[in-house]
mmCIF file of N, CA and C in Angstrom:
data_model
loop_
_atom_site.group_PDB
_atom_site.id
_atom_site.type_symbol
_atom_site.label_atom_id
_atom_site.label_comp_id
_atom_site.label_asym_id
_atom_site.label_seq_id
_atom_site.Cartn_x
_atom_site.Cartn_y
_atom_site.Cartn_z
ATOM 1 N N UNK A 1 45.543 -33.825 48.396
ATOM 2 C CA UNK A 1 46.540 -34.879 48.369
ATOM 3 C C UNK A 1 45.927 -36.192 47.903
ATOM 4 N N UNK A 2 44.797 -36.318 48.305
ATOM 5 C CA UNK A 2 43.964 -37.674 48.301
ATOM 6 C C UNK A 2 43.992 -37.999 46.407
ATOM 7 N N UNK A 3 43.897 -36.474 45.968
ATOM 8 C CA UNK A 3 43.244 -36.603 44.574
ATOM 9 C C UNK A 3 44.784 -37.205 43.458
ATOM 10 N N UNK A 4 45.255 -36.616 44.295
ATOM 11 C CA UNK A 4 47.137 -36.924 43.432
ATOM 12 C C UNK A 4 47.072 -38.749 43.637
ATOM 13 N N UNK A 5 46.925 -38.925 44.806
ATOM 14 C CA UNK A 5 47.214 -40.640 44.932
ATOM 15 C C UNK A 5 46.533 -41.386 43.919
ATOM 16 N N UNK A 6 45.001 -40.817 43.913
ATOM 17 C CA UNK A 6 43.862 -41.619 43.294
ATOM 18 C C UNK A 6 44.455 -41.661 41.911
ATOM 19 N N UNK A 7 45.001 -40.434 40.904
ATOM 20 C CA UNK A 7 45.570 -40.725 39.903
ATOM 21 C C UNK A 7 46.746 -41.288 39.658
ATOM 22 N N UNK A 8 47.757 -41.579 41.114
ATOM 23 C CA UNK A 8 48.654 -42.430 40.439
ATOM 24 C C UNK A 8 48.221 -43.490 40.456
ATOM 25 N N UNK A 9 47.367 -43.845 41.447
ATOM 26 C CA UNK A 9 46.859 -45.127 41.342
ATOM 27 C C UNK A 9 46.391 -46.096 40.249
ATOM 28 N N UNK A 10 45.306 -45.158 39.376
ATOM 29 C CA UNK A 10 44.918 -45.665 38.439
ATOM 30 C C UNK A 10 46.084 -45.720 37.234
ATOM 31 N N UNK A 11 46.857 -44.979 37.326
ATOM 32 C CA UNK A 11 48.063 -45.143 36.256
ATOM 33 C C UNK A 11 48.383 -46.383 36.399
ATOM 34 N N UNK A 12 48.783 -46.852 38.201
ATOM 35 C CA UNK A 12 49.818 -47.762 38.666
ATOM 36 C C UNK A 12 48.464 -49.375 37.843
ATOM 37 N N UNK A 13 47.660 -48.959 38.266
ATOM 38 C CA UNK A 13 46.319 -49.862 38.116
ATOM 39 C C UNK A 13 46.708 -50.388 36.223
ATOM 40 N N UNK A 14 46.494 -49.207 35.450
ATOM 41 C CA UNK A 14 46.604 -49.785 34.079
ATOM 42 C C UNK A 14 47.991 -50.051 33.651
ATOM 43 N N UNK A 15 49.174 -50.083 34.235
ATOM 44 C CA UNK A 15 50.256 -50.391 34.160
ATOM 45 C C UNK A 15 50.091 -52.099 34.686
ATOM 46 N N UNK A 16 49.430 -52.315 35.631
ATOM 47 C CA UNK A 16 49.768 -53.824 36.169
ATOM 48 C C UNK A 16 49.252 -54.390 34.858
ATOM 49 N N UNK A 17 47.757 -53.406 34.645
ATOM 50 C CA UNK A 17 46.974 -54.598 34.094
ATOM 51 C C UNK A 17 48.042 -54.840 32.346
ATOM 52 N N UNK A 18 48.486 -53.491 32.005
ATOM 53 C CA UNK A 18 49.281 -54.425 30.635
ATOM 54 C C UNK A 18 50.123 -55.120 30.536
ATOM 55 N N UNK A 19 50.882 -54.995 31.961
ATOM 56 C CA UNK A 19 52.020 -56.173 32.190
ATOM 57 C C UNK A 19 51.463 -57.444 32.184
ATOM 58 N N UNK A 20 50.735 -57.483 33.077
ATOM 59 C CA UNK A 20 49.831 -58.894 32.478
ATOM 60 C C UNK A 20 49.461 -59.495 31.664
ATOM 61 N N UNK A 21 49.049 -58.480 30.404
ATOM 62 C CA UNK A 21 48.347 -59.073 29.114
ATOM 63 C C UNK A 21 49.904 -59.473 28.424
ATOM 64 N N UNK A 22 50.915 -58.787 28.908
ATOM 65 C CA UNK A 22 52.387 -58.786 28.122
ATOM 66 C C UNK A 22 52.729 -57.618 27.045
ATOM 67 N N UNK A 23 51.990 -56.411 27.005
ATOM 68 C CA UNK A 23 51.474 -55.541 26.441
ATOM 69 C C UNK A 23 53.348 -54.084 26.538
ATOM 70 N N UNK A 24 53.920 -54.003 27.795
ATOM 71 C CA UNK A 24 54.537 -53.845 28.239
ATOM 72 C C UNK A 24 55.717 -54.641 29.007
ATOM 73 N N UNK A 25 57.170 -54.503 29.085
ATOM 74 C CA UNK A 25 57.768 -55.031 29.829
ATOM 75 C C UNK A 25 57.497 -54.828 31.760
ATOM 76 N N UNK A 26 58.302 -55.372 32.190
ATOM 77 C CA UNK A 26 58.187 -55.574 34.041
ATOM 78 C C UNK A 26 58.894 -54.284 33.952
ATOM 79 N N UNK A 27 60.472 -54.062 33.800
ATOM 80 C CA UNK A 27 60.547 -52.565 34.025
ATOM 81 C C UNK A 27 59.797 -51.343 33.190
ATOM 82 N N UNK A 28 58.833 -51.232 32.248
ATOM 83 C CA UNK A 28 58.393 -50.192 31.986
ATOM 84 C C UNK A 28 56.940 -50.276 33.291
ATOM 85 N N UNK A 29 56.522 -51.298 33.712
ATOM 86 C CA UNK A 29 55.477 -51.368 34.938
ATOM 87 C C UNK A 29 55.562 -50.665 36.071
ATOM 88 N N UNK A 30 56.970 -51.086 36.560
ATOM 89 C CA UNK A 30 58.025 -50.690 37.449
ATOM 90 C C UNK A 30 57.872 -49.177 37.495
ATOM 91 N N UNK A 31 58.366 -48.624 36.642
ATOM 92 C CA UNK A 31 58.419 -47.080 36.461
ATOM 93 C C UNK A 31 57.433 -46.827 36.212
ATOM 94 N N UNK A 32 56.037 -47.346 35.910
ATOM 95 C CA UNK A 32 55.028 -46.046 35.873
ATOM 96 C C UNK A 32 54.390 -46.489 37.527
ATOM 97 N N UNK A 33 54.609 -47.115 37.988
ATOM 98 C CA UNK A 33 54.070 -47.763 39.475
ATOM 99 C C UNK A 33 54.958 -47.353 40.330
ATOM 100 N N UNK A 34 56.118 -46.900 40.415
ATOM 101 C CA UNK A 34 56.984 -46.074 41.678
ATOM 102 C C UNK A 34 56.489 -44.853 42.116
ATOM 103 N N UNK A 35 56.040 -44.207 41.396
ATOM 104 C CA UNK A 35 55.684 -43.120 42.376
ATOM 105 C C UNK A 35 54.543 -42.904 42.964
ATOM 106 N N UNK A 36 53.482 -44.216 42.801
ATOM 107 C CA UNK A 36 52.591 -44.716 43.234
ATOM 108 C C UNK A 36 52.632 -45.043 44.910
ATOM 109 N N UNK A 37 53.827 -46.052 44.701
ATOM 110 C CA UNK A 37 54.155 -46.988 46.047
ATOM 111 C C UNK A 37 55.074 -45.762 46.643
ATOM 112 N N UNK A 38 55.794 -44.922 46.306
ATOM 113 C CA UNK A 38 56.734 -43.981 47.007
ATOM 114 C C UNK A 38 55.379 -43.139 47.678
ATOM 115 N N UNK A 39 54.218 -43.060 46.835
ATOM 116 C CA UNK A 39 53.285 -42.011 47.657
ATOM 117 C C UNK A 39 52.560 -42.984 48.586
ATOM 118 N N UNK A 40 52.239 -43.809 48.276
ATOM 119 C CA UNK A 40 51.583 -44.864 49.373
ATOM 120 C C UNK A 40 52.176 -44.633 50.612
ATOM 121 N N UNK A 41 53.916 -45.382 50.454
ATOM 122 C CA UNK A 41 54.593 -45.357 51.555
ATOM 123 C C UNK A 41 54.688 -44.079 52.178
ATOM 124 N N UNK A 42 54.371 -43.339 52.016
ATOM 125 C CA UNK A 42 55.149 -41.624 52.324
ATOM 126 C C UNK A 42 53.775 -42.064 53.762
ATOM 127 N N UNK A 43 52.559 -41.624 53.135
ATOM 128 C CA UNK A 43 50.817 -41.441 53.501
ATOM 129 C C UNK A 43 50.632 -42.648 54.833
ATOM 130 N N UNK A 44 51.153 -43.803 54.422
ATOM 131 C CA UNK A 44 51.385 -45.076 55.404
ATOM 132 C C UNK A 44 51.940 -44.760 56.855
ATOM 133 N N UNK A 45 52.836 -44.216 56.456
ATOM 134 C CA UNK A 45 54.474 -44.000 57.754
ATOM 135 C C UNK A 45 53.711 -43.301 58.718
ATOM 136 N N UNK A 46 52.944 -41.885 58.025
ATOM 137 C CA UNK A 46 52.180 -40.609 58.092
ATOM 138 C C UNK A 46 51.081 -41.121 59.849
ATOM 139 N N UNK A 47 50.356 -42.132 58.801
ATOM 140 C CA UNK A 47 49.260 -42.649 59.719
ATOM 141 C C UNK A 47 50.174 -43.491 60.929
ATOM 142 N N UNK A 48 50.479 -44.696 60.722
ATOM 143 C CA UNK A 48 51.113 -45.484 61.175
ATOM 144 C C UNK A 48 52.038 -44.783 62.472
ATOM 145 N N UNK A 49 52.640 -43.605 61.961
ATOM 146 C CA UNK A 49 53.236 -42.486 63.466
ATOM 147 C C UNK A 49 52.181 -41.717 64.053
ATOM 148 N N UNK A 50 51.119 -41.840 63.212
ATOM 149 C CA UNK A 50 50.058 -40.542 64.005
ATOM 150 C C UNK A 50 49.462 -41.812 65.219
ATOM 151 N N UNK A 51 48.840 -43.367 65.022
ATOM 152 C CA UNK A 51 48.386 -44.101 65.923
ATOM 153 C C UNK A 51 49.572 -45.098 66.245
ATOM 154 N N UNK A 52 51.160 -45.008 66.698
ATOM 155 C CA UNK A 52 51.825 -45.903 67.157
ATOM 156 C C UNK A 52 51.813 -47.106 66.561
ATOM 157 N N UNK A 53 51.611 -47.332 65.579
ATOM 158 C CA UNK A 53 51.628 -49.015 64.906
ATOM 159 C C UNK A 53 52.425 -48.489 64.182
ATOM 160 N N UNK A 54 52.842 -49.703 63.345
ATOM 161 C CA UNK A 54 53.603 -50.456 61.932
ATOM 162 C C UNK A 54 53.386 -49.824 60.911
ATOM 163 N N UNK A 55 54.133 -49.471 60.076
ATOM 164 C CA UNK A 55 53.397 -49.144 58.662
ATOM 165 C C UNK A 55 53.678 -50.091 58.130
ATOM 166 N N UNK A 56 52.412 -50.553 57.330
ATOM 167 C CA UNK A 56 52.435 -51.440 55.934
ATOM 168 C C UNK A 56 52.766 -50.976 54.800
ATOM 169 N N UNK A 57 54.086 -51.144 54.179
ATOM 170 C CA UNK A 57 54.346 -50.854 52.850
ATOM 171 C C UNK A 57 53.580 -51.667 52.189
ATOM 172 N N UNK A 58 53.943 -50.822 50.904
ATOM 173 C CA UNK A 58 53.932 -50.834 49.510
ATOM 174 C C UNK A 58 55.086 -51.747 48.869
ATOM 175 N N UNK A 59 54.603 -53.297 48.141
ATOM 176 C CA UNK A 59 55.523 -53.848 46.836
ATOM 177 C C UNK A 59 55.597 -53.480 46.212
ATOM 178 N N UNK A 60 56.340 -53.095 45.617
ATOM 179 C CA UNK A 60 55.881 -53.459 43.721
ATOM 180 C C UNK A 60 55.729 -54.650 42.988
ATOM 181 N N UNK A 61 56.583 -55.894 43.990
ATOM 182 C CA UNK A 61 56.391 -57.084 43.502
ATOM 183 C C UNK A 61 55.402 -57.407 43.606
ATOM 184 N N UNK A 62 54.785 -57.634 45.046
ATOM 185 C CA UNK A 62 53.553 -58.653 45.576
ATOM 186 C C UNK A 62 52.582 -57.589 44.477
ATOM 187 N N UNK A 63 52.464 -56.319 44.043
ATOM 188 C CA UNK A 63 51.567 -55.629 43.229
ATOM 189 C C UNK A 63 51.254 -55.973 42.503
ATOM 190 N N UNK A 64 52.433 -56.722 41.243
ATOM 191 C CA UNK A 64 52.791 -57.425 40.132
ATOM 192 C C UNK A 64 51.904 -58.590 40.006
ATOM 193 N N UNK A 65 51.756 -59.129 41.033
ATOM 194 C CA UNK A 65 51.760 -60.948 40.933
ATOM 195 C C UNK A 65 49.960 -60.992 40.600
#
């Protein structure tokens, strides 16, 4: 499972970085970075119910900035 995240990650990773340069629009960022933060959040909830705390989501905005 670990290995699936690590590659959306880096997708989600070179997606920020061309939005930045302006290389890409915000919604083509958007969509390659959702199923990033949908797996984050899933893995988050996961932990977060296994030790009684909070889960910390996933932005996509604050990701963006």
């Amino acid at each position: 499972m670990m290995k699936g995240i690590e590659e959306l990650k880096m997708r989600a990773d070179q997606a920020r970085s061309l939005y930045r340069c302006g290389h890409i629009t915000r919604r083509e960022a958007e969509e390659d970075i959702r199923p990033y933060a949908e797996a984050f959040n899933t893995k988050s909830k996961e932990i977060a119910k296994k030790y009684g705390q909070q889960a910390r989501l996933f932005s996509i905005t604050s990701y963006l900035r």
